[in-house]
XYZ file of C-alpha atoms in Angstrom:
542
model
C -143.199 180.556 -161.674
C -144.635 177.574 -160.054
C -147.127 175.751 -162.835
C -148.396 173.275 -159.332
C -148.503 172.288 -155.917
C -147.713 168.565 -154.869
C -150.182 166.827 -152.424
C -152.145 164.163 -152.148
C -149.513 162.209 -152.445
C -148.541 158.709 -150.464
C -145.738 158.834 -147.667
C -142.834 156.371 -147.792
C -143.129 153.048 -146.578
C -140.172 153.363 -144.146
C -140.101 153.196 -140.267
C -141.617 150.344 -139.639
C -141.355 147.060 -138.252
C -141.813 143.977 -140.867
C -142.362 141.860 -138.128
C -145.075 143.206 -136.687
C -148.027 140.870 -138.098
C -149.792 139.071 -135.626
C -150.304 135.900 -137.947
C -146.542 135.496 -138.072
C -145.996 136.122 -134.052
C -149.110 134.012 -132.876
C -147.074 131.080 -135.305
C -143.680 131.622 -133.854
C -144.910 131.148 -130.554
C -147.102 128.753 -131.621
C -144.515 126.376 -133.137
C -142.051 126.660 -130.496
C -139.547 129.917 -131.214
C -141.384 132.796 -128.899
C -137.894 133.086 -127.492
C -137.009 134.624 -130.579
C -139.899 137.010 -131.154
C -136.808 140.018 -129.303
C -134.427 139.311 -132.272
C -136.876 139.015 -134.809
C -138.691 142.477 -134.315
C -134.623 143.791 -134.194
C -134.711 142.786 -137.440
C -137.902 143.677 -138.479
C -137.071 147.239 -137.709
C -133.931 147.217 -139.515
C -135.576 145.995 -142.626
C -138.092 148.731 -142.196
C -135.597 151.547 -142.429
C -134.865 153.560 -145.706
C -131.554 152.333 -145.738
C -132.676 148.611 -146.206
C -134.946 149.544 -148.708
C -132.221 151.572 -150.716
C -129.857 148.396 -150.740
C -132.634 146.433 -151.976
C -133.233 149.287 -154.776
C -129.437 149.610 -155.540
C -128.243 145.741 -155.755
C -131.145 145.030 -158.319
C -130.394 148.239 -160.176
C -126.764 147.216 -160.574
C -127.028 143.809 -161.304
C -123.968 141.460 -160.847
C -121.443 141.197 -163.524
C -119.259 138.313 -164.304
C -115.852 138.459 -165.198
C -114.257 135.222 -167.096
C -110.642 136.422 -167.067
C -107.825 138.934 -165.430
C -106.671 142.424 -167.980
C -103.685 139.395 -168.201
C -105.783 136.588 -170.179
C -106.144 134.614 -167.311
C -108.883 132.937 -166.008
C -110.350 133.746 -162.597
C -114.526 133.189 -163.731
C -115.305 135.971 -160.845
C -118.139 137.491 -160.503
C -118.676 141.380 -159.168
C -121.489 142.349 -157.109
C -122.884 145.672 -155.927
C -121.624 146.734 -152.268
C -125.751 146.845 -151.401
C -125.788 142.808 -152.426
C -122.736 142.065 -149.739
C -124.618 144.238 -147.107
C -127.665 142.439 -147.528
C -126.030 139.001 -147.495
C -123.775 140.211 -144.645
C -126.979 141.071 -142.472
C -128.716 137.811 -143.421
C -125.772 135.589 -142.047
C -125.221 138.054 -139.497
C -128.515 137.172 -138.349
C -128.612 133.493 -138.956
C -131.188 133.451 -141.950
C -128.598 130.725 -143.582
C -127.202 127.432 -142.144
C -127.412 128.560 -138.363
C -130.324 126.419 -136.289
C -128.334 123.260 -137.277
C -126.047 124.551 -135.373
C -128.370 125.684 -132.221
C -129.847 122.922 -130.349
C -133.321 124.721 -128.876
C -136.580 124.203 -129.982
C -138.099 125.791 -132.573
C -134.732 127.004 -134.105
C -135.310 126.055 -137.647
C -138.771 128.120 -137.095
C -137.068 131.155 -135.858
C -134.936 131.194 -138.881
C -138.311 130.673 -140.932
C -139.495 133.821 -139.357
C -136.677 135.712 -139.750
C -136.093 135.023 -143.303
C -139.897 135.662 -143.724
C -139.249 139.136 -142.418
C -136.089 140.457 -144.045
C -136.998 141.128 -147.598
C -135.583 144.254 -148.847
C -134.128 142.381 -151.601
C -135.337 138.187 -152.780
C -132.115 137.853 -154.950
C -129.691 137.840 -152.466
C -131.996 135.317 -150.432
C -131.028 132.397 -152.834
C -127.367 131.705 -151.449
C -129.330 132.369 -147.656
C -131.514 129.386 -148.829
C -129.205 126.945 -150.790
C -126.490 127.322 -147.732
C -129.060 126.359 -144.951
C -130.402 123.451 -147.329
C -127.214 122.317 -147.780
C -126.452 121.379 -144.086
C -128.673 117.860 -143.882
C -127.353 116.542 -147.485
C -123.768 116.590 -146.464
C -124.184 115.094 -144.016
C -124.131 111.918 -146.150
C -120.862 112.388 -145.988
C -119.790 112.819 -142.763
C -115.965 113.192 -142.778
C -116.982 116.167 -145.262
C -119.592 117.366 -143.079
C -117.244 117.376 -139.708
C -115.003 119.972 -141.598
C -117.342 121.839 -143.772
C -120.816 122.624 -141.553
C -119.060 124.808 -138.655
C -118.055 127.439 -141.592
C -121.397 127.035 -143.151
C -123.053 127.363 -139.685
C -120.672 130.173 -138.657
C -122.746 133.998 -138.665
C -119.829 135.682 -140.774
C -120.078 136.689 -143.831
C -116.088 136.276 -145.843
C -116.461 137.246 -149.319
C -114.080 135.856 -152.158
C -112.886 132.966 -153.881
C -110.298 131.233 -151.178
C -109.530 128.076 -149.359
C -112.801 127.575 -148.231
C -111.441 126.159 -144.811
C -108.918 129.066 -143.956
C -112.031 131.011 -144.207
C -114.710 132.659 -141.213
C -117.775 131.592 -142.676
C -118.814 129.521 -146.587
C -121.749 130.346 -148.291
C -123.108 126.659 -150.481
C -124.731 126.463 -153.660
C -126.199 123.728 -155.459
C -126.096 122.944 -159.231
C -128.453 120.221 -160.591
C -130.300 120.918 -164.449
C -128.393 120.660 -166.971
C -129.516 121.916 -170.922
C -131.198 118.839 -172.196
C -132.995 118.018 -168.767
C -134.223 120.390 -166.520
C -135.927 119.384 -163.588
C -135.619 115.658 -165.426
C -131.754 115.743 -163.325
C -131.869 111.985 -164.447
C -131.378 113.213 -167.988
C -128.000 114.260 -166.610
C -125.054 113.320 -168.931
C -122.105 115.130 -166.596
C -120.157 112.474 -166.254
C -117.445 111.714 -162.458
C -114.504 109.654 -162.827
C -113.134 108.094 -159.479
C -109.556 109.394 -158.990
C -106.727 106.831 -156.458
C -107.211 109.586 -153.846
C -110.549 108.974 -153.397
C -111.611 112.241 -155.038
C -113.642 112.180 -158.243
C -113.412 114.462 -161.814
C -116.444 116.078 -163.265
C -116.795 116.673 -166.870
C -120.411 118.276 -168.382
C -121.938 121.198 -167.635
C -124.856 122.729 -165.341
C -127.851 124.960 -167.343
C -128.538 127.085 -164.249
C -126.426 127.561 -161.669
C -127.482 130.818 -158.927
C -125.343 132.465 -156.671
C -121.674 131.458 -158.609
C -119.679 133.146 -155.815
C -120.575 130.280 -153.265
C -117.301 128.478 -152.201
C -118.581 125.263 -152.533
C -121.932 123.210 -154.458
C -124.045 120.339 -154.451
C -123.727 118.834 -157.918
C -124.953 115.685 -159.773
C -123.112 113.847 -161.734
C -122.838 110.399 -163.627
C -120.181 108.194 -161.991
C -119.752 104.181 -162.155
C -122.386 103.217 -159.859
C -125.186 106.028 -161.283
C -126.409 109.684 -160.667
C -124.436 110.231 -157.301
C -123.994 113.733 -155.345
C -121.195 115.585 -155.220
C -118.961 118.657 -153.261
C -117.485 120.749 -155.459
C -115.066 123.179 -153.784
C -114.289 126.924 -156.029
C -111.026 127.223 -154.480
C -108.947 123.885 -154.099
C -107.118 122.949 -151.004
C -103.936 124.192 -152.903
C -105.253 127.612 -153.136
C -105.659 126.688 -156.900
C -108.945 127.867 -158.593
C -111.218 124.265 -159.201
C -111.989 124.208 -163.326
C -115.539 125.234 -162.852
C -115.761 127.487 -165.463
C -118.337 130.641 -166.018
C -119.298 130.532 -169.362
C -122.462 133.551 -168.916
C -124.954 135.398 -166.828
C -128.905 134.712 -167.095
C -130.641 137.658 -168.746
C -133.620 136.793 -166.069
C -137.355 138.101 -165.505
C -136.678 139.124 -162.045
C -134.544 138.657 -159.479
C -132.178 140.355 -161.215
C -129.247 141.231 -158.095
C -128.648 137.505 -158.120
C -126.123 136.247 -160.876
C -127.155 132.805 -162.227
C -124.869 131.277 -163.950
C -124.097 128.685 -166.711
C -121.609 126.514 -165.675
C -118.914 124.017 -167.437
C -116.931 121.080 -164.977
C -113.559 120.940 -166.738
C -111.754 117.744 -164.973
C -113.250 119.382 -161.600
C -112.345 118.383 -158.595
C -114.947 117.035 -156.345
C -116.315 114.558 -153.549
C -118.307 112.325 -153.216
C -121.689 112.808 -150.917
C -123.366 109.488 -150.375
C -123.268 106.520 -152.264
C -122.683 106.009 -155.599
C -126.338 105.550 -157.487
C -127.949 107.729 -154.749
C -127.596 111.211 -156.248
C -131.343 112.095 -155.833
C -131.920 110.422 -152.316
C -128.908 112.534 -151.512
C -130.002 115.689 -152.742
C -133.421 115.589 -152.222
C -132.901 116.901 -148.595
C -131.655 120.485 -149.621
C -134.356 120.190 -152.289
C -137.132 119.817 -149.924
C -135.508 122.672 -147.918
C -135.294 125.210 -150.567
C -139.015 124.339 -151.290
C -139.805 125.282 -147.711
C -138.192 128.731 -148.348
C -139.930 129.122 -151.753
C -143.403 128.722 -149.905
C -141.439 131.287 -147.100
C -140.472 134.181 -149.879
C -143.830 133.639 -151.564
C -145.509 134.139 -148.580
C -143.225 137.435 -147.500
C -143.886 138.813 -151.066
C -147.968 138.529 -150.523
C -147.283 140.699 -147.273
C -144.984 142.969 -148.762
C -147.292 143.668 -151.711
C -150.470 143.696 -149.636
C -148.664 146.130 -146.498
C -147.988 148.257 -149.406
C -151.308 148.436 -150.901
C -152.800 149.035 -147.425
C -150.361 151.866 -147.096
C -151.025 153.250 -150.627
C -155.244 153.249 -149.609
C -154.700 154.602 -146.266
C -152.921 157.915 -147.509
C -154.522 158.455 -150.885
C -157.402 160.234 -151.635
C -159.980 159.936 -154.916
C -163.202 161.098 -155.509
C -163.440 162.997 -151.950
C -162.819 159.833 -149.748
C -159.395 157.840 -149.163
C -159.105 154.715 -150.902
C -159.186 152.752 -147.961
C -162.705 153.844 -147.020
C -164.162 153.294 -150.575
C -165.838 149.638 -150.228
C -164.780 147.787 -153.478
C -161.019 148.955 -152.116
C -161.718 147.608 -148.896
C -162.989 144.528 -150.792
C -160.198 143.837 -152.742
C -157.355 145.033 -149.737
C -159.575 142.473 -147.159
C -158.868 139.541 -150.265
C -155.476 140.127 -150.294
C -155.105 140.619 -146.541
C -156.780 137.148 -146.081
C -154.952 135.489 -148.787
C -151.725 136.454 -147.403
C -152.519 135.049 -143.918
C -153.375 131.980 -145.361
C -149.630 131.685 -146.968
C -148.267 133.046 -143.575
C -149.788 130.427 -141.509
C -149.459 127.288 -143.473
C -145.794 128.630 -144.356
C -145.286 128.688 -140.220
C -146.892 125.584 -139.576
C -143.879 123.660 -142.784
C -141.473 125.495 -140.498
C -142.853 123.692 -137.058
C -142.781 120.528 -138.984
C -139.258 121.090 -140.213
C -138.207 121.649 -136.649
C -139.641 119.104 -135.302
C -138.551 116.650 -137.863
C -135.315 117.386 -137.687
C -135.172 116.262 -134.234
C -136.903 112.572 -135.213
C -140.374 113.406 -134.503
C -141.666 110.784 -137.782
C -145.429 112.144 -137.761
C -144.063 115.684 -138.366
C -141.598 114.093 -140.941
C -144.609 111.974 -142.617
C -146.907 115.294 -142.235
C -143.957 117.473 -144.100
C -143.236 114.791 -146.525
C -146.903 115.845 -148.305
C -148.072 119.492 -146.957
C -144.653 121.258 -147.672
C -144.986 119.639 -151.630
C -149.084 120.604 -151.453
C -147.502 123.737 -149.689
C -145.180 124.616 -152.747
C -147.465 124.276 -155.192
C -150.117 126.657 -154.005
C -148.466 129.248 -152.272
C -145.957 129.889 -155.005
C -148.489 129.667 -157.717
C -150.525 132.142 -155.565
C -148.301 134.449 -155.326
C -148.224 136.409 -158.943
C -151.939 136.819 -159.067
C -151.632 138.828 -155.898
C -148.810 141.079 -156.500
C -150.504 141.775 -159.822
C -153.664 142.759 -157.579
C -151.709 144.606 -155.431
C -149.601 146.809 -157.876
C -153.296 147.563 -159.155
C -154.220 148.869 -155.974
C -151.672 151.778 -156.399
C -152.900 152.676 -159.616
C -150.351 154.456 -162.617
C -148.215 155.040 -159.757
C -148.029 151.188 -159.354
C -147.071 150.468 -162.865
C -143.239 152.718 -162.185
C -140.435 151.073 -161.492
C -139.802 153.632 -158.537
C -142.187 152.084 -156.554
C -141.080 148.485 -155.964
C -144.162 147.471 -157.340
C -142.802 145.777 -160.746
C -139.603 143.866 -158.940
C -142.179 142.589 -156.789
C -144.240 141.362 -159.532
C -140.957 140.179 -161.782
C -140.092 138.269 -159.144
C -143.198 136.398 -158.175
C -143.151 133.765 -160.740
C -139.932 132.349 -159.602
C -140.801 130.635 -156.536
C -143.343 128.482 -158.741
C -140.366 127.521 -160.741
C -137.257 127.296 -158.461
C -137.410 123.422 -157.007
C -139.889 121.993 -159.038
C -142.228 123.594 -161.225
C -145.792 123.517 -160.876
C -146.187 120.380 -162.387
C -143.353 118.388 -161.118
C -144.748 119.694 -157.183
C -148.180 118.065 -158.082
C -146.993 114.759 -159.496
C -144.828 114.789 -156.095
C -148.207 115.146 -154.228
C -149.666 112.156 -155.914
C -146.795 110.188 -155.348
C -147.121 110.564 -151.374
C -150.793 109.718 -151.555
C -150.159 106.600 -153.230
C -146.846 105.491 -152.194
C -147.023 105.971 -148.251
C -150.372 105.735 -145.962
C -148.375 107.248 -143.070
C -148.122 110.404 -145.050
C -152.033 110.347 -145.994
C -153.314 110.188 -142.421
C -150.441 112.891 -141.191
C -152.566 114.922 -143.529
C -156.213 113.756 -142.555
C -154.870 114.005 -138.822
C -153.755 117.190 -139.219
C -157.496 118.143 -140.948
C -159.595 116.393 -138.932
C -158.200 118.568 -135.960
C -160.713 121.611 -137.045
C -163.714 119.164 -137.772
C -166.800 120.916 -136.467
C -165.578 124.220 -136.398
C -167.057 125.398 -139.569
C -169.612 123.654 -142.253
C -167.972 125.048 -145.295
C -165.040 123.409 -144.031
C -166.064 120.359 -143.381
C -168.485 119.845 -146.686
C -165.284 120.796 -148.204
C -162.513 118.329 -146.577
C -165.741 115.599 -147.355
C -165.142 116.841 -150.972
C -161.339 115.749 -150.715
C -162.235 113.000 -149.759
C -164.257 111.751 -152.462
C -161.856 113.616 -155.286
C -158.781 110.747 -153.587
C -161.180 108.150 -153.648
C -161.690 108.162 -157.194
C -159.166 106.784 -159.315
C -159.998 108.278 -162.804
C -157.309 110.004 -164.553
C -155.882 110.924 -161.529
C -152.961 112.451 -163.126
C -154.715 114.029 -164.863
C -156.519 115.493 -162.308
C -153.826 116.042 -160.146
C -153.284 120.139 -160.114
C -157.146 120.281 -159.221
C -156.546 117.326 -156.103
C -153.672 119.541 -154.610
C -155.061 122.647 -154.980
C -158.385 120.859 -152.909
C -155.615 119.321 -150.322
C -154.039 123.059 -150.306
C -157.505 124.924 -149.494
C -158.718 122.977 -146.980
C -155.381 122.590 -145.253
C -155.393 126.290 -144.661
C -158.528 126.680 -144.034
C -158.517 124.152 -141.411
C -155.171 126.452 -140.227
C -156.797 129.174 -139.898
C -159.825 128.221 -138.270
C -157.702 126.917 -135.387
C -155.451 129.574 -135.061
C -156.316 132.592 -137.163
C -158.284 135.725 -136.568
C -162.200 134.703 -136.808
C -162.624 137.180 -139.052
C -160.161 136.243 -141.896
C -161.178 132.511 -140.816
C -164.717 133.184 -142.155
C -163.720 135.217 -145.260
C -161.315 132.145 -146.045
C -164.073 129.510 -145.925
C -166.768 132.062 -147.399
C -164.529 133.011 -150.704
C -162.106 129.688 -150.434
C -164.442 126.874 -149.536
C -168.279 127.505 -150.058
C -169.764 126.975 -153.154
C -170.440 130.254 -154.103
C -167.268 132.344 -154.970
C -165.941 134.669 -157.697
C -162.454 134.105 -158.885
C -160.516 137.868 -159.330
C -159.647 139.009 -155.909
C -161.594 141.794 -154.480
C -165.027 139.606 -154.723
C -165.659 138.782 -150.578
C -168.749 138.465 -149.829
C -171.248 140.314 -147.995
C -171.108 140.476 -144.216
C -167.041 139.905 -144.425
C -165.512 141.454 -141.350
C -163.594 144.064 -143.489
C -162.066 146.627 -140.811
C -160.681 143.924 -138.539
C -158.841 142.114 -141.868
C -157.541 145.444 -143.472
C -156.651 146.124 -139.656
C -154.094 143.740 -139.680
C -152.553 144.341 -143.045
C -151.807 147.989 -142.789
C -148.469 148.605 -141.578
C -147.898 150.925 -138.287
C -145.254 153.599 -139.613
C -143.499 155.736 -137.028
């Protein structure tokens, strides 16, 4: 007896092409990298399929385990992942999301890899070793003997598995492993303590609170020697084939991003070298820092589009009340908000990756420009970012609430990015420390700006605001969340009024900018350009 028939119900969000957004192609030619738009859709398509999606589902579903010791009582502080974790990680080198455009000398490399990581997002976990290896690249460098051996294997698009020699191996995955328990992001709290060996090596003793991605075969570490908080390299496997004393001591029980084992660490007499000078840990560092903040505005930005493409998708097919969702207006309201708020991220997230590329190659406007959007950047975007996938689970109703969705990893995982690299706080405090500290970095900003003057009122009445909220030195620290957040909107508004779609231009300044604006997404005003925005967002399956 059949008790019901099954309809109404929304296809699967396979068989499509992730890259196919016309806010992130317009900025990867725009920045420099249209030569890579051919591999990009490749991999767009690929991480459209089912089978993407089901490694995603699988390597979060059978999170990582860690094993401290061999069935003989020895120690080997392993740590097992599913077989969908080392296919995702094996595309994602495979396709040069890690350490690769330092090794690739055309323009706009380190903004094809931007795009690229943008659009391959089955899974986030797996993403962290992707980011920490290709941040890794420009601190090591401080040490260039150690850079000369170690940056072709970190540059190299294999994937090797396992805890070996790291130089008999095809390709190294890099980690880094800063906050320790009584610190946090306060790394000068440190009390891990390096002793300077004859050989020139150093030993670590302490510990490290939250160390991601364990497996790596070699970190960035801070420790306390002679001269200060210095940087380290701190190798798994040692040259010997002998297993470092970097001990596992437990696995995170995280929120989210739950196929990536984080891990608390102890240095027992660990072997390591030294990466820069003595006294200089954070100068050292600070380069992978600022380039693991550039991929936390990147995955914050990729999970707005994946939760608003799936909301689209969701309206499109589903029915209620006699009409489909997506011709009901308060739906097309609330789709058109997230639509617009994602290609706000997008853009500003491609124009950090233009100034990353071009920095990297000496330009020092770019490098001033970076030094205070990709901070202002980091702030906004991440914090963003939950808010919407909240919205966006809404949009799918009960439905949106099971885990068999996506829906809920999505959401789990959207508070991280705010966290990872500097917490909301510690990115605004950053922001004020540009603006006071360094006037090249302040008119890289205005420059950048003042480039859309005239093109819209609300705009400019706003970027006049700006000015008057940094000309006023009252409890600026105070004020300081409120200052970015000012800095943030007008930056991508000005963005987007260059180079965006008119019509998500004008909803940006209407509901961004202009003085009259609700706060819960889904509150556009009138005379919004709805079909054009919702247009955009809704994925083209088949």
């Amino acid at each position: 007896m059949t008790t019901h028939q099954v309809f109404n119900q929304v296809p699967p969000l396979v068989g499509h092409d992730t890259a196919d957004e016309e806010a992130l192609l317009d900025g990867l030619a725009r920045e420099g990298a249209g030569w890579a738009a051919a591999e990009l859709h490749e991999l767009g398509r690929l991480a459209g399929t089912e089978q993407a999606a089901e490694h995603g589902r699988l390597a979060n579903e059978h999170p990582p385990v860690l094993r401290t010791h061999d069935r003989y009582g020895h120690r080997v502080d392993e740590v097992e992942f599913h077989p969908s974790w080392h296919e995702l990680i094996r595309i994602a080198v495979g396709y040069g999301l890690h350490a690769a455009p330092w090794a690739d000398e055309r323009v706009g490399a380190h903004v094809a890899r931007a795009a690229k990581f943008y659009t391959w997002r089955p899974d986030a976990g797996h993403g962290c070793p992707i980011s920490m290896t290709y941040a890794a690249v420009p601190a090591l460098r401080h040490a260039p003997e150690l850079a000369e051996r170690y940056e072709p294997l970190l540059t190299a698009k294999t994937y090797d598995f396992g805890l070996r020699v790291p130089l008999t191996k095809r390709g190294l995955l890099a980690g880094m492993s800063m906050t320790e328990k009584q610190g946090g992001s306060d790394v000068r709290a440190n009390t891990t303590v390096a002793r300077a060996q004859p050989d020139g090596s150093y030993r670590l003793v302490g510990h490290k609170w939250f160390t991601s991605a364990p497996m790596c075969d070699v970190f960035l570490t801070l420790a306390q020697a002679p001269g200060g908080l210095t940087c380290f390299l701190v190798p798994r496997v040692l040259p010997d084939g002998t297993g470092n004393p970097m001990r596992l001591m437990r696995l995170k029980d995280k929120l989210g991003n739950r196929s990536n084992a984080s891990a608390e660490v102890e240095y027992d007499d660990a072997v390591a070298w030294r990466v820069g000078d003595e006294g200089r840990g954070v100068r050292t560092i600070i380069d992978m820092v600022n380039l693991t903040r550039l991929d936390c505005v990147i995955g914050a930005a990729a999970g707005m589009r994946q939760g608003v493409i799936t909301a689209a998708h969701h309206a499109a097919h589903r029915q209620a009340f006699g009409r489909y969702l997506a011709d009901q207006p308060l739906m097309r309201n609330v789709l058109a908000d997230l639509a617009v708020e994602s290609e706000a991220a997008t853009v500003l997230m491609m124009r950090l990756a233009g100034a990353t590329d071009r920095s990297a190659r000496g330009d020092a406007g770019e490098t001033a420009f970076k030094r205070i959007a990709l901070a202002v950047g980091k702030y906004w975007v991440c914090k963003r970012w939950p808010g919407h996938a909240a919205e966006a689970l809404e949009c799918l109703g009960g439905n949106g609430y099971v885990e068999e969705s996506g829906m809920p990893r999505l959401f789990r995982e959207s508070p991280l990015n705010s966290i990872w690299e500097g917490s909301g706080n510690v990115a605004a405090l950053d922001v004020l420390r540009a603006l006071a500290g360094q006037p090249e970095v302040v008119a890289a900003f205005h420059a950048e700006v003042d480039a859309a003057a005239g093109a819209d009122p609300r705009l400019d009445a706003a970027v006049r605001q700006v000015q008057a909220a940094l000309a006023d030195p009252a409890e600026v620290e105070v004020r300081a969340r409120r200052v970015v957040e000012q800095l943030a909107l007008v930056l991508q508004g000005a963005l987007l009024v260059r180079h965006g779609h008119p019509a998500v231009a004008d909803a940006f300044c209407a509901s961004r900018l202009a003085e009259d604006r609700g706060h819960a997404y889904g509150t556009l005003p009138a005379g919004v350009d709805f079909a054009a925005i919702i247009d955009r967002a809704t994925p083209k399956v088949g």
